[in-house]
Amino acid sequence: MKRRLFVASSLSAAGLTGCGVGNALTQNQTVHNILTSVDVLNHGLIGTRGMAKEYTDADVDKNFRTNGFATPASSRYIGYLKDKFASYRLVVDGLVDNKQTFTVAQLRAMPLSTQITRHDCVEGWSVIGKWRGVRVADVLAMVKPQQGARYVVFHCMDVDDQGTPYYESLDLHEAAHPQTILALDLNDAPLDPDHGAPVRMKIPTQLGYKSAKWVDHIEVVSTFAHIFSGKGGYWEDNGYNWYAGI
Ligand SMILES: Nc1nc2c(c(=O)[nH]1)N[C@H]1C(S)=C(S)[C@@H](COP(=O)(O)O)O[C@H]1N2
Ligand SMILES: [Mo]
């Protein structure tokens, strides 16, 4: 962990920030190489078989900062805000036997899991938050992935300044990790729009960019080579490593 924070802070010291809008990471081969080596260092320090540390209520940071793209401003998302997400649906499909559609109320009726964990952004900052939501493992058990399914892709409602949507992915093992949740609440309140309402990922075993906000479609696939630039996530398509274990 110390080693990771050291490397992350050398990145910020060099003036390189990773998660903001419109930076030039894509074009920079050196940054690409550094990020790749950070991932190499990270791999195996805790790994997806380990559990992220859980904290207590006293450790929770009152202000959980926001980062990344702007909150969606599409007419669809504005409509969701107006009807308090009554018309929102989470679609779970792809290589599954039982395609499912969930309302927020249906998700809230499932067993909810709570975790107080630290969010680590690749830019070098961390925040402790209390999250509550549905285990992705429970959703996967309902939809029944078919033989050949390997990855779970999380599609988001926000877009960058070119109109390209944010998305992320995990392999089935990481998706079924007990701390990988579809979060509905942050710090004992429903997610606010800026933190990804109504449903976002929280994956405390991996760097912040994996925890996709504003998720409305979960797709089970055998490969993500055909999705956008084929690297498994928005930032992965722009040079980050797909594996982001802390
Ligand atoms: N849809 C979407 N999810 C996203 C991002 C984003 O830009 N769009 N940014 C990621 C990054 S880099 C971080 S650090 C966290 C920030 O989450 P927060 O805004 O709740 O702090 O969201 C992650 N998930
Ligand atoms: Mo981040």
PDB file of C-alpha atoms and ligand atoms in Angstrom:
ATOM      1  CA  MET A   1       0.000   0.000   0.000  1.00  0.00           C
ATOM      2  CA  LYS A   2       2.798   2.412   0.916  1.00  0.00           C
ATOM      3  CA  ARG A   3       4.465   1.650  -2.364  1.00  0.00           C
ATOM      4  CA  ARG A   4       1.284   2.322  -4.300  1.00  0.00           C
ATOM      5  CA  LEU A   5       0.676   5.640  -2.553  1.00  0.00           C
ATOM      6  CA  PHE A   6       4.286   6.588  -3.198  1.00  0.00           C
ATOM      7  CA  VAL A   7       3.961   5.933  -6.895  1.00  0.00           C
ATOM      8  CA  ALA A   8       0.561   7.658  -7.031  1.00  0.00           C
ATOM      9  CA  SER A   9       1.952  10.716  -5.274  1.00  0.00           C
ATOM     10  CA  SER A  10       4.944  10.871  -7.602  1.00  0.00           C
ATOM     11  CA  LEU A  11       2.420  10.989 -10.408  1.00  0.00           C
ATOM     12  CA  SER A  12       0.674  13.971  -8.822  1.00  0.00           C
ATOM     13  CA  ALA A  13       4.013  15.613  -8.049  1.00  0.00           C
ATOM     14  CA  ALA A  14       4.810  15.386 -11.743  1.00  0.00           C
ATOM     15  CA  GLY A  15       1.570  17.259 -12.370  1.00  0.00           C
ATOM     16  CA  LEU A  16      -0.169  14.250 -13.836  1.00  0.00           C
ATOM     17  CA  THR A  17      -3.743  13.824 -12.869  1.00  0.00           C
ATOM     18  CA  GLY A  18      -5.603  10.889 -14.150  1.00  0.00           C
ATOM     19  CA  CYS A  19      -9.317  11.219 -13.743  1.00  0.00           C
ATOM     20  CA  GLY A  20     -10.224  14.722 -14.778  1.00  0.00           C
ATOM     21  CA  VAL A  21     -11.903  15.662 -18.014  1.00  0.00           C
ATOM     22  CA  GLY A  22      -9.787  16.557 -21.007  1.00  0.00           C
ATOM     23  CA  ASN A  23      -6.296  15.662 -19.886  1.00  0.00           C
ATOM     24  CA  ALA A  24      -3.769  14.471 -22.423  1.00  0.00           C
ATOM     25  CA  LEU A  25      -2.984  11.065 -20.944  1.00  0.00           C
ATOM     26  CA  THR A  26      -3.958   9.339 -24.140  1.00  0.00           C
ATOM     27  CA  GLN A  27      -1.222  11.021 -26.086  1.00  0.00           C
ATOM     28  CA  ASN A  28       1.507  10.538 -23.497  1.00  0.00           C
ATOM     29  CA  GLN A  29       3.445   7.290 -23.819  1.00  0.00           C
ATOM     30  CA  THR A  30       5.531   7.937 -20.682  1.00  0.00           C
ATOM     31  CA  VAL A  31       2.453   8.386 -18.541  1.00  0.00           C
ATOM     32  CA  HIS A  32       1.027   5.277 -20.073  1.00  0.00           C
ATOM     33  CA  ASN A  33       4.172   3.346 -19.105  1.00  0.00           C
ATOM     34  CA  ILE A  34       4.143   4.716 -15.541  1.00  0.00           C
ATOM     35  CA  LEU A  35       0.504   3.790 -15.059  1.00  0.00           C
ATOM     36  CA  THR A  36       1.179   0.344 -16.385  1.00  0.00           C
ATOM     37  CA  SER A  37       4.022  -0.118 -13.908  1.00  0.00           C
ATOM     38  CA  VAL A  38       1.808   1.125 -11.041  1.00  0.00           C
ATOM     39  CA  ASP A  39      -0.594  -1.619 -11.925  1.00  0.00           C
ATOM     40  CA  VAL A  40       2.201  -4.156 -12.003  1.00  0.00           C
ATOM     41  CA  LEU A  41       3.264  -3.083  -8.504  1.00  0.00           C
ATOM     42  CA  ASN A  42      -0.284  -3.183  -7.224  1.00  0.00           C
ATOM     43  CA  HIS A  43      -1.041  -6.617  -8.488  1.00  0.00           C
ATOM     44  CA  GLY A  44      -0.689  -9.095  -5.648  1.00  0.00           C
ATOM     45  CA  LEU A  45      -0.328  -6.594  -2.768  1.00  0.00           C
ATOM     46  CA  ILE A  46      -3.887  -7.357  -1.703  1.00  0.00           C
ATOM     47  CA  GLY A  47      -5.453  -8.678  -4.863  1.00  0.00           C
ATOM     48  CA  THR A  48      -9.010  -9.601  -5.573  1.00  0.00           C
ATOM     49  CA  ARG A  49      -8.937 -12.596  -3.255  1.00  0.00           C
ATOM     50  CA  GLY A  50      -8.278 -10.321  -0.288  1.00  0.00           C
ATOM     51  CA  MET A  51     -10.758  -8.092   1.514  1.00  0.00           C
ATOM     52  CA  ALA A  52     -10.472  -4.313   1.561  1.00  0.00           C
ATOM     53  CA  LYS A  53     -10.108  -2.945   5.085  1.00  0.00           C
ATOM     54  CA  GLU A  54     -13.397  -1.904   6.696  1.00  0.00           C
ATOM     55  CA  TYR A  55     -13.527   1.134   8.988  1.00  0.00           C
ATOM     56  CA  THR A  56     -15.950   2.393  11.666  1.00  0.00           C
ATOM     57  CA  ASP A  57     -18.572   5.175  11.586  1.00  0.00           C
ATOM     58  CA  ALA A  58     -16.097   7.445  13.399  1.00  0.00           C
ATOM     59  CA  ASP A  59     -13.689   7.185  10.456  1.00  0.00           C
ATOM     60  CA  VAL A  60     -16.190   8.329   7.821  1.00  0.00           C
ATOM     61  CA  ASP A  61     -15.188  11.557   6.063  1.00  0.00           C
ATOM     62  CA  LYS A  62     -18.099  13.992   6.215  1.00  0.00           C
ATOM     63  CA  ASN A  63     -17.508  15.355   2.758  1.00  0.00           C
ATOM     64  CA  PHE A  64     -17.060  12.723   0.108  1.00  0.00           C
ATOM     65  CA  ARG A  65     -15.598  14.688  -2.766  1.00  0.00           C
ATOM     66  CA  THR A  66     -16.741  14.142  -6.333  1.00  0.00           C
ATOM     67  CA  ASN A  67     -14.545  13.476  -9.323  1.00  0.00           C
ATOM     68  CA  GLY A  68     -14.761  12.590 -12.983  1.00  0.00           C
ATOM     69  CA  PHE A  69     -17.232  13.602 -15.639  1.00  0.00           C
ATOM     70  CA  ALA A  70     -20.082  16.001 -15.040  1.00  0.00           C
ATOM     71  CA  THR A  71     -23.380  14.649 -13.808  1.00  0.00           C
ATOM     72  CA  PRO A  72     -25.433  13.561 -16.847  1.00  0.00           C
ATOM     73  CA  ALA A  73     -27.471  16.373 -18.372  1.00  0.00           C
ATOM     74  CA  SER A  74     -29.393  14.285 -20.924  1.00  0.00           C
ATOM     75  CA  SER A  75     -33.152  14.700 -21.130  1.00  0.00           C
ATOM     76  CA  ARG A  76     -33.471  11.111 -19.940  1.00  0.00           C
ATOM     77  CA  TYR A  77     -31.441  11.780 -16.791  1.00  0.00           C
ATOM     78  CA  ILE A  78     -33.268  15.072 -16.154  1.00  0.00           C
ATOM     79  CA  GLY A  79     -36.485  13.060 -16.435  1.00  0.00           C
ATOM     80  CA  TYR A  80     -35.197  10.621 -13.806  1.00  0.00           C
ATOM     81  CA  LEU A  81     -34.410  13.499 -11.468  1.00  0.00           C
ATOM     82  CA  LYS A  82     -37.928  14.880 -11.991  1.00  0.00           C
ATOM     83  CA  ASP A  83     -39.668  11.600 -11.183  1.00  0.00           C
ATOM     84  CA  LYS A  84     -37.202  10.725  -8.413  1.00  0.00           C
ATOM     85  CA  PHE A  85     -35.940   7.750 -10.442  1.00  0.00           C
ATOM     86  CA  ALA A  86     -39.373   6.063 -10.609  1.00  0.00           C
ATOM     87  CA  SER A  87     -38.917   5.477 -14.364  1.00  0.00           C
ATOM     88  CA  TYR A  88     -35.266   4.388 -14.079  1.00  0.00           C
ATOM     89  CA  ARG A  89     -34.542   0.762 -14.959  1.00  0.00           C
ATOM     90  CA  LEU A  90     -31.335  -1.195 -14.505  1.00  0.00           C
ATOM     91  CA  VAL A  91     -31.058  -3.715 -17.335  1.00  0.00           C
ATOM     92  CA  VAL A  92     -28.907  -6.804 -16.793  1.00  0.00           C
ATOM     93  CA  ASP A  93     -28.409  -8.839 -19.959  1.00  0.00           C
ATOM     94  CA  GLY A  94     -25.837 -10.384 -22.291  1.00  0.00           C
ATOM     95  CA  LEU A  95     -24.657 -13.973 -21.857  1.00  0.00           C
ATOM     96  CA  VAL A  96     -27.241 -14.855 -19.212  1.00  0.00           C
ATOM     97  CA  ASP A  97     -30.139 -17.295 -18.965  1.00  0.00           C
ATOM     98  CA  ASN A  98     -32.395 -14.851 -17.098  1.00  0.00           C
ATOM     99  CA  LYS A  99     -32.217 -11.325 -18.389  1.00  0.00           C
ATOM    100  CA  GLN A 100     -33.529  -8.995 -15.643  1.00  0.00           C
ATOM    101  CA  THR A 101     -34.756  -5.435 -15.287  1.00  0.00           C
ATOM    102  CA  PHE A 102     -34.746  -3.750 -11.883  1.00  0.00           C
ATOM    103  CA  THR A 103     -36.405  -0.623 -10.545  1.00  0.00           C
ATOM    104  CA  VAL A 104     -34.692   1.178  -7.674  1.00  0.00           C
ATOM    105  CA  ALA A 105     -37.439  -0.141  -5.361  1.00  0.00           C
ATOM    106  CA  GLN A 106     -36.732  -3.717  -6.480  1.00  0.00           C
ATOM    107  CA  LEU A 107     -33.018  -3.260  -5.797  1.00  0.00           C
ATOM    108  CA  ARG A 108     -33.797  -1.808  -2.360  1.00  0.00           C
ATOM    109  CA  ALA A 109     -35.968  -4.847  -1.602  1.00  0.00           C
ATOM    110  CA  MET A 110     -32.971  -7.172  -2.071  1.00  0.00           C
ATOM    111  CA  PRO A 111     -30.595  -7.994   0.817  1.00  0.00           C
ATOM    112  CA  LEU A 112     -28.449  -4.878   1.279  1.00  0.00           C
ATOM    113  CA  SER A 113     -24.834  -4.962   2.325  1.00  0.00           C
ATOM    114  CA  THR A 114     -23.075  -2.105   4.163  1.00  0.00           C
ATOM    115  CA  GLN A 115     -19.363  -1.298   4.062  1.00  0.00           C
ATOM    116  CA  ILE A 116     -17.236   1.549   5.413  1.00  0.00           C
ATOM    117  CA  THR A 117     -14.271   1.520   3.071  1.00  0.00           C
ATOM    118  CA  ARG A 118     -11.689   3.813   1.581  1.00  0.00           C
ATOM    119  CA  HIS A 119     -11.992   5.086  -1.959  1.00  0.00           C
ATOM    120  CA  ASP A 120      -8.543   5.491  -3.529  1.00  0.00           C
ATOM    121  CA  CYS A 121      -8.328   7.621  -6.655  1.00  0.00           C
ATOM    122  CA  VAL A 122      -5.332   7.076  -8.935  1.00  0.00           C
ATOM    123  CA  GLU A 123      -4.718  10.830  -8.654  1.00  0.00           C
ATOM    124  CA  GLY A 124      -3.481  10.191  -5.100  1.00  0.00           C
ATOM    125  CA  TRP A 125      -6.391  11.167  -2.835  1.00  0.00           C
ATOM    126  CA  SER A 126      -8.516   8.910  -0.619  1.00  0.00           C
ATOM    127  CA  VAL A 127     -11.862   9.290   1.158  1.00  0.00           C
ATOM    128  CA  ILE A 128     -13.583   6.962   3.631  1.00  0.00           C
ATOM    129  CA  GLY A 129     -17.283   6.494   2.965  1.00  0.00           C
ATOM    130  CA  LYS A 130     -20.143   4.338   4.186  1.00  0.00           C
ATOM    131  CA  TRP A 131     -21.830   2.540   1.314  1.00  0.00           C
ATOM    132  CA  ARG A 132     -24.961   0.416   1.184  1.00  0.00           C
ATOM    133  CA  GLY A 133     -26.167  -1.573  -1.762  1.00  0.00           C
ATOM    134  CA  VAL A 134     -26.786  -4.859  -3.494  1.00  0.00           C
ATOM    135  CA  ARG A 135     -23.981  -7.371  -3.928  1.00  0.00           C
ATOM    136  CA  VAL A 136     -23.226  -7.879  -7.601  1.00  0.00           C
ATOM    137  CA  ALA A 137     -22.855 -11.579  -6.689  1.00  0.00           C
ATOM    138  CA  ASP A 138     -26.585 -11.651  -5.830  1.00  0.00           C
ATOM    139  CA  VAL A 139     -27.534 -10.056  -9.143  1.00  0.00           C
ATOM    140  CA  LEU A 140     -25.325 -12.527 -11.020  1.00  0.00           C
ATOM    141  CA  ALA A 141     -26.944 -15.431  -9.173  1.00  0.00           C
ATOM    142  CA  MET A 142     -30.353 -14.182 -10.369  1.00  0.00           C
ATOM    143  CA  VAL A 143     -29.404 -13.706 -14.012  1.00  0.00           C
ATOM    144  CA  LYS A 144     -27.380 -16.940 -14.268  1.00  0.00           C
ATOM    145  CA  PRO A 145     -24.346 -16.293 -16.484  1.00  0.00           C
ATOM    146  CA  GLN A 146     -24.007 -18.811 -19.293  1.00  0.00           C
ATOM    147  CA  GLN A 147     -21.030 -20.976 -20.078  1.00  0.00           C
ATOM    148  CA  GLY A 148     -18.398 -18.816 -21.761  1.00  0.00           C
ATOM    149  CA  ALA A 149     -19.302 -15.690 -19.751  1.00  0.00           C
ATOM    150  CA  ARG A 150     -16.114 -14.070 -18.413  1.00  0.00           C
ATOM    151  CA  TYR A 151     -16.651 -10.364 -17.785  1.00  0.00           C
ATOM    152  CA  VAL A 152     -19.275  -8.021 -16.409  1.00  0.00           C
ATOM    153  CA  VAL A 153     -19.480  -4.646 -18.168  1.00  0.00           C
ATOM    154  CA  PHE A 154     -21.014  -1.616 -16.430  1.00  0.00           C
ATOM    155  CA  HIS A 155     -22.440   0.951 -18.851  1.00  0.00           C
ATOM    156  CA  CYS A 156     -22.980   4.494 -17.567  1.00  0.00           C
ATOM    157  CA  MET A 157     -25.256   7.408 -18.445  1.00  0.00           C
ATOM    158  CA  ASP A 158     -22.556  10.119 -18.547  1.00  0.00           C
ATOM    159  CA  VAL A 159     -20.402  11.050 -21.539  1.00  0.00           C
ATOM    160  CA  ASP A 160     -17.116  12.903 -22.073  1.00  0.00           C
ATOM    161  CA  ASP A 161     -16.884  16.137 -24.078  1.00  0.00           C
ATOM    162  CA  GLN A 162     -16.778  14.081 -27.305  1.00  0.00           C
ATOM    163  CA  GLY A 163     -19.970  12.255 -26.381  1.00  0.00           C
ATOM    164  CA  THR A 164     -18.207   8.964 -25.533  1.00  0.00           C
ATOM    165  CA  PRO A 165     -19.875   7.191 -22.607  1.00  0.00           C
ATOM    166  CA  TYR A 166     -18.075   6.083 -19.441  1.00  0.00           C
ATOM    167  CA  TYR A 167     -18.019   2.350 -18.826  1.00  0.00           C
ATOM    168  CA  GLU A 168     -16.060  -0.194 -16.805  1.00  0.00           C
ATOM    169  CA  SER A 169     -15.686  -3.943 -16.445  1.00  0.00           C
ATOM    170  CA  LEU A 170     -14.634  -6.654 -14.022  1.00  0.00           C
ATOM    171  CA  ASP A 171     -14.057 -10.334 -14.499  1.00  0.00           C
ATOM    172  CA  LEU A 172     -16.710 -12.600 -12.994  1.00  0.00           C
ATOM    173  CA  HIS A 173     -14.491 -13.416 -10.004  1.00  0.00           C
ATOM    174  CA  GLU A 174     -13.998  -9.751  -9.077  1.00  0.00           C
ATOM    175  CA  ALA A 175     -17.645  -8.946  -9.782  1.00  0.00           C
ATOM    176  CA  ALA A 176     -18.715 -11.698  -7.374  1.00  0.00           C
ATOM    177  CA  HIS A 177     -16.346 -10.478  -4.616  1.00  0.00           C
ATOM    178  CA  PRO A 178     -18.440  -9.935  -1.443  1.00  0.00           C
ATOM    179  CA  GLN A 179     -17.416  -6.250  -1.254  1.00  0.00           C
ATOM    180  CA  THR A 180     -18.310  -5.493  -4.884  1.00  0.00           C
ATOM    181  CA  ILE A 181     -21.692  -3.771  -4.658  1.00  0.00           C
ATOM    182  CA  LEU A 182     -24.195  -1.798  -6.652  1.00  0.00           C
ATOM    183  CA  ALA A 183     -24.349   1.118  -4.232  1.00  0.00           C
ATOM    184  CA  LEU A 184     -27.646   2.894  -3.557  1.00  0.00           C
ATOM    185  CA  ASP A 185     -26.681   4.892  -0.442  1.00  0.00           C
ATOM    186  CA  LEU A 186     -23.640   6.905   0.604  1.00  0.00           C
ATOM    187  CA  ASN A 187     -23.211   7.947   4.246  1.00  0.00           C
ATOM    188  CA  ASP A 188     -26.749   6.856   5.222  1.00  0.00           C
ATOM    189  CA  ALA A 189     -28.543   8.809   2.485  1.00  0.00           C
ATOM    190  CA  PRO A 190     -29.599   7.868  -1.038  1.00  0.00           C
ATOM    191  CA  LEU A 191     -26.807   8.681  -3.508  1.00  0.00           C
ATOM    192  CA  ASP A 192     -27.006  12.268  -4.677  1.00  0.00           C
ATOM    193  CA  PRO A 193     -26.852  12.920  -8.441  1.00  0.00           C
ATOM    194  CA  ASP A 194     -23.182  13.951  -8.362  1.00  0.00           C
ATOM    195  CA  HIS A 195     -22.125  10.691  -6.679  1.00  0.00           C
ATOM    196  CA  GLY A 196     -23.861   8.536  -9.287  1.00  0.00           C
ATOM    197  CA  ALA A 197     -27.576   8.340  -8.422  1.00  0.00           C
ATOM    198  CA  PRO A 198     -29.500   6.177  -8.456  1.00  0.00           C
ATOM    199  CA  VAL A 199     -27.053   3.244  -8.817  1.00  0.00           C
ATOM    200  CA  ARG A 200     -23.257   3.113  -8.971  1.00  0.00           C
ATOM    201  CA  MET A 201     -20.553   0.542  -8.445  1.00  0.00           C
ATOM    202  CA  LYS A 202     -18.444   0.455  -5.281  1.00  0.00           C
ATOM    203  CA  ILE A 203     -15.393  -1.780  -5.572  1.00  0.00           C
ATOM    204  CA  PRO A 204     -13.126  -1.076  -2.587  1.00  0.00           C
ATOM    205  CA  THR A 205     -10.503  -3.615  -3.686  1.00  0.00           C
ATOM    206  CA  GLN A 206      -9.726  -1.582  -6.798  1.00  0.00           C
ATOM    207  CA  LEU A 207      -8.797   1.996  -7.703  1.00  0.00           C
ATOM    208  CA  GLY A 208     -11.566   4.588  -7.922  1.00  0.00           C
ATOM    209  CA  TYR A 209     -11.974   4.638 -11.677  1.00  0.00           C
ATOM    210  CA  LYS A 210     -13.390   1.086 -11.591  1.00  0.00           C
ATOM    211  CA  SER A 211     -16.312   2.257  -9.389  1.00  0.00           C
ATOM    212  CA  ALA A 212     -18.565   3.385 -12.243  1.00  0.00           C
ATOM    213  CA  LYS A 213     -21.268   5.956 -11.439  1.00  0.00           C
ATOM    214  CA  TRP A 214     -24.713   6.353 -13.079  1.00  0.00           C
ATOM    215  CA  VAL A 215     -24.938   2.694 -14.150  1.00  0.00           C
ATOM    216  CA  ASP A 216     -28.069   1.763 -16.117  1.00  0.00           C
ATOM    217  CA  HIS A 217     -26.963  -1.366 -17.978  1.00  0.00           C
ATOM    218  CA  ILE A 218     -24.929  -4.360 -16.881  1.00  0.00           C
ATOM    219  CA  GLU A 219     -23.817  -6.657 -19.656  1.00  0.00           C
ATOM    220  CA  VAL A 220     -22.303 -10.120 -19.158  1.00  0.00           C
ATOM    221  CA  VAL A 221     -19.863 -10.902 -21.988  1.00  0.00           C
ATOM    222  CA  SER A 222     -17.217 -13.404 -23.048  1.00  0.00           C
ATOM    223  CA  THR A 223     -14.928 -10.611 -24.286  1.00  0.00           C
ATOM    224  CA  PHE A 224     -15.009  -6.808 -24.266  1.00  0.00           C
ATOM    225  CA  ALA A 225     -12.943  -6.501 -27.467  1.00  0.00           C
ATOM    226  CA  HIS A 226     -16.010  -5.218 -29.383  1.00  0.00           C
ATOM    227  CA  ILE A 227     -16.985  -2.557 -26.812  1.00  0.00           C
ATOM    228  CA  PHE A 228     -15.709   0.970 -27.623  1.00  0.00           C
ATOM    229  CA  SER A 229     -11.894   0.699 -28.025  1.00  0.00           C
ATOM    230  CA  GLY A 230     -11.880  -2.812 -26.572  1.00  0.00           C
ATOM    231  CA  LYS A 231      -9.782  -2.315 -23.418  1.00  0.00           C
ATOM    232  CA  GLY A 232     -12.611  -2.853 -20.923  1.00  0.00           C
ATOM    233  CA  GLY A 233     -13.227   0.678 -19.691  1.00  0.00           C
ATOM    234  CA  TYR A 234     -13.246   4.360 -20.583  1.00  0.00           C
ATOM    235  CA  TRP A 235      -9.890   5.100 -18.934  1.00  0.00           C
ATOM    236  CA  GLU A 236      -8.489   1.742 -20.042  1.00  0.00           C
ATOM    237  CA  ASP A 237      -9.268   2.831 -23.616  1.00  0.00           C
ATOM    238  CA  ASN A 238      -7.183   5.915 -22.779  1.00  0.00           C
ATOM    239  CA  GLY A 239      -4.128   4.129 -21.393  1.00  0.00           C
ATOM    240  CA  TYR A 240      -4.906   2.882 -17.883  1.00  0.00           C
ATOM    241  CA  ASN A 241      -4.418  -0.755 -17.062  1.00  0.00           C
ATOM    242  CA  TRP A 242      -7.596  -2.828 -16.857  1.00  0.00           C
ATOM    243  CA  TYR A 243      -6.499  -4.460 -13.599  1.00  0.00           C
ATOM    244  CA  ALA A 244      -6.665  -1.819 -10.856  1.00  0.00           C
ATOM    245  CA  GLY A 245      -6.390  -3.902  -7.667  1.00  0.00           C
ATOM    246  CA  ILE A 246      -5.092  -2.037  -4.614  1.00  0.00           C
TER     247      ILE A 246
HETATM  248  N1  LIG B   1     -19.690   7.133 -14.829  1.00  0.00           N
HETATM  249  C1  LIG B   1     -18.542   7.545 -14.273  1.00  0.00           C
HETATM  250  N2  LIG B   1     -18.062   6.855 -13.230  1.00  0.00           N
HETATM  251  C2  LIG B   1     -16.919   7.235 -12.637  1.00  0.00           C
HETATM  252  C3  LIG B   1     -16.175   8.344 -13.100  1.00  0.00           C
HETATM  253  C4  LIG B   1     -16.707   9.072 -14.197  1.00  0.00           C
HETATM  254  O1  LIG B   1     -16.132  10.069 -14.688  1.00  0.00           O
HETATM  255  N3  LIG B   1     -17.894   8.634 -14.754  1.00  0.00           N
HETATM  256  N4  LIG B   1     -14.995   8.702 -12.488  1.00  0.00           N
HETATM  257  C5  LIG B   1     -14.333   7.656 -11.681  1.00  0.00           C
HETATM  258  C6  LIG B   1     -13.270   8.161 -10.841  1.00  0.00           C
HETATM  259  S1  LIG B   1     -11.776   8.444 -11.576  1.00  0.00           S
HETATM  260  C7  LIG B   1     -13.427   8.301  -9.494  1.00  0.00           C
HETATM  261  S2  LIG B   1     -12.115   8.725  -8.482  1.00  0.00           S
HETATM  262  C8  LIG B   1     -14.751   8.109  -8.866  1.00  0.00           C
HETATM  263  C9  LIG B   1     -15.193   9.371  -8.139  1.00  0.00           C
HETATM  264  O2  LIG B   1     -16.377   9.096  -7.450  1.00  0.00           O
HETATM  265  P1  LIG B   1     -17.071  10.271  -6.656  1.00  0.00           P
HETATM  266  O3  LIG B   1     -17.392  11.360  -7.643  1.00  0.00           O
HETATM  267  O4  LIG B   1     -18.282   9.699  -6.014  1.00  0.00           O
HETATM  268  O5  LIG B   1     -16.041  10.754  -5.648  1.00  0.00           O
HETATM  269  O6  LIG B   1     -15.761   7.764  -9.802  1.00  0.00           O
HETATM  270  C10 LIG B   1     -15.336   6.912 -10.815  1.00  0.00           C
HETATM  271  N5  LIG B   1     -16.497   6.515 -11.563  1.00  0.00           N
HETATM  272 MO    MO B   2     -10.256   8.569  -9.850  1.00  0.00          MO
END
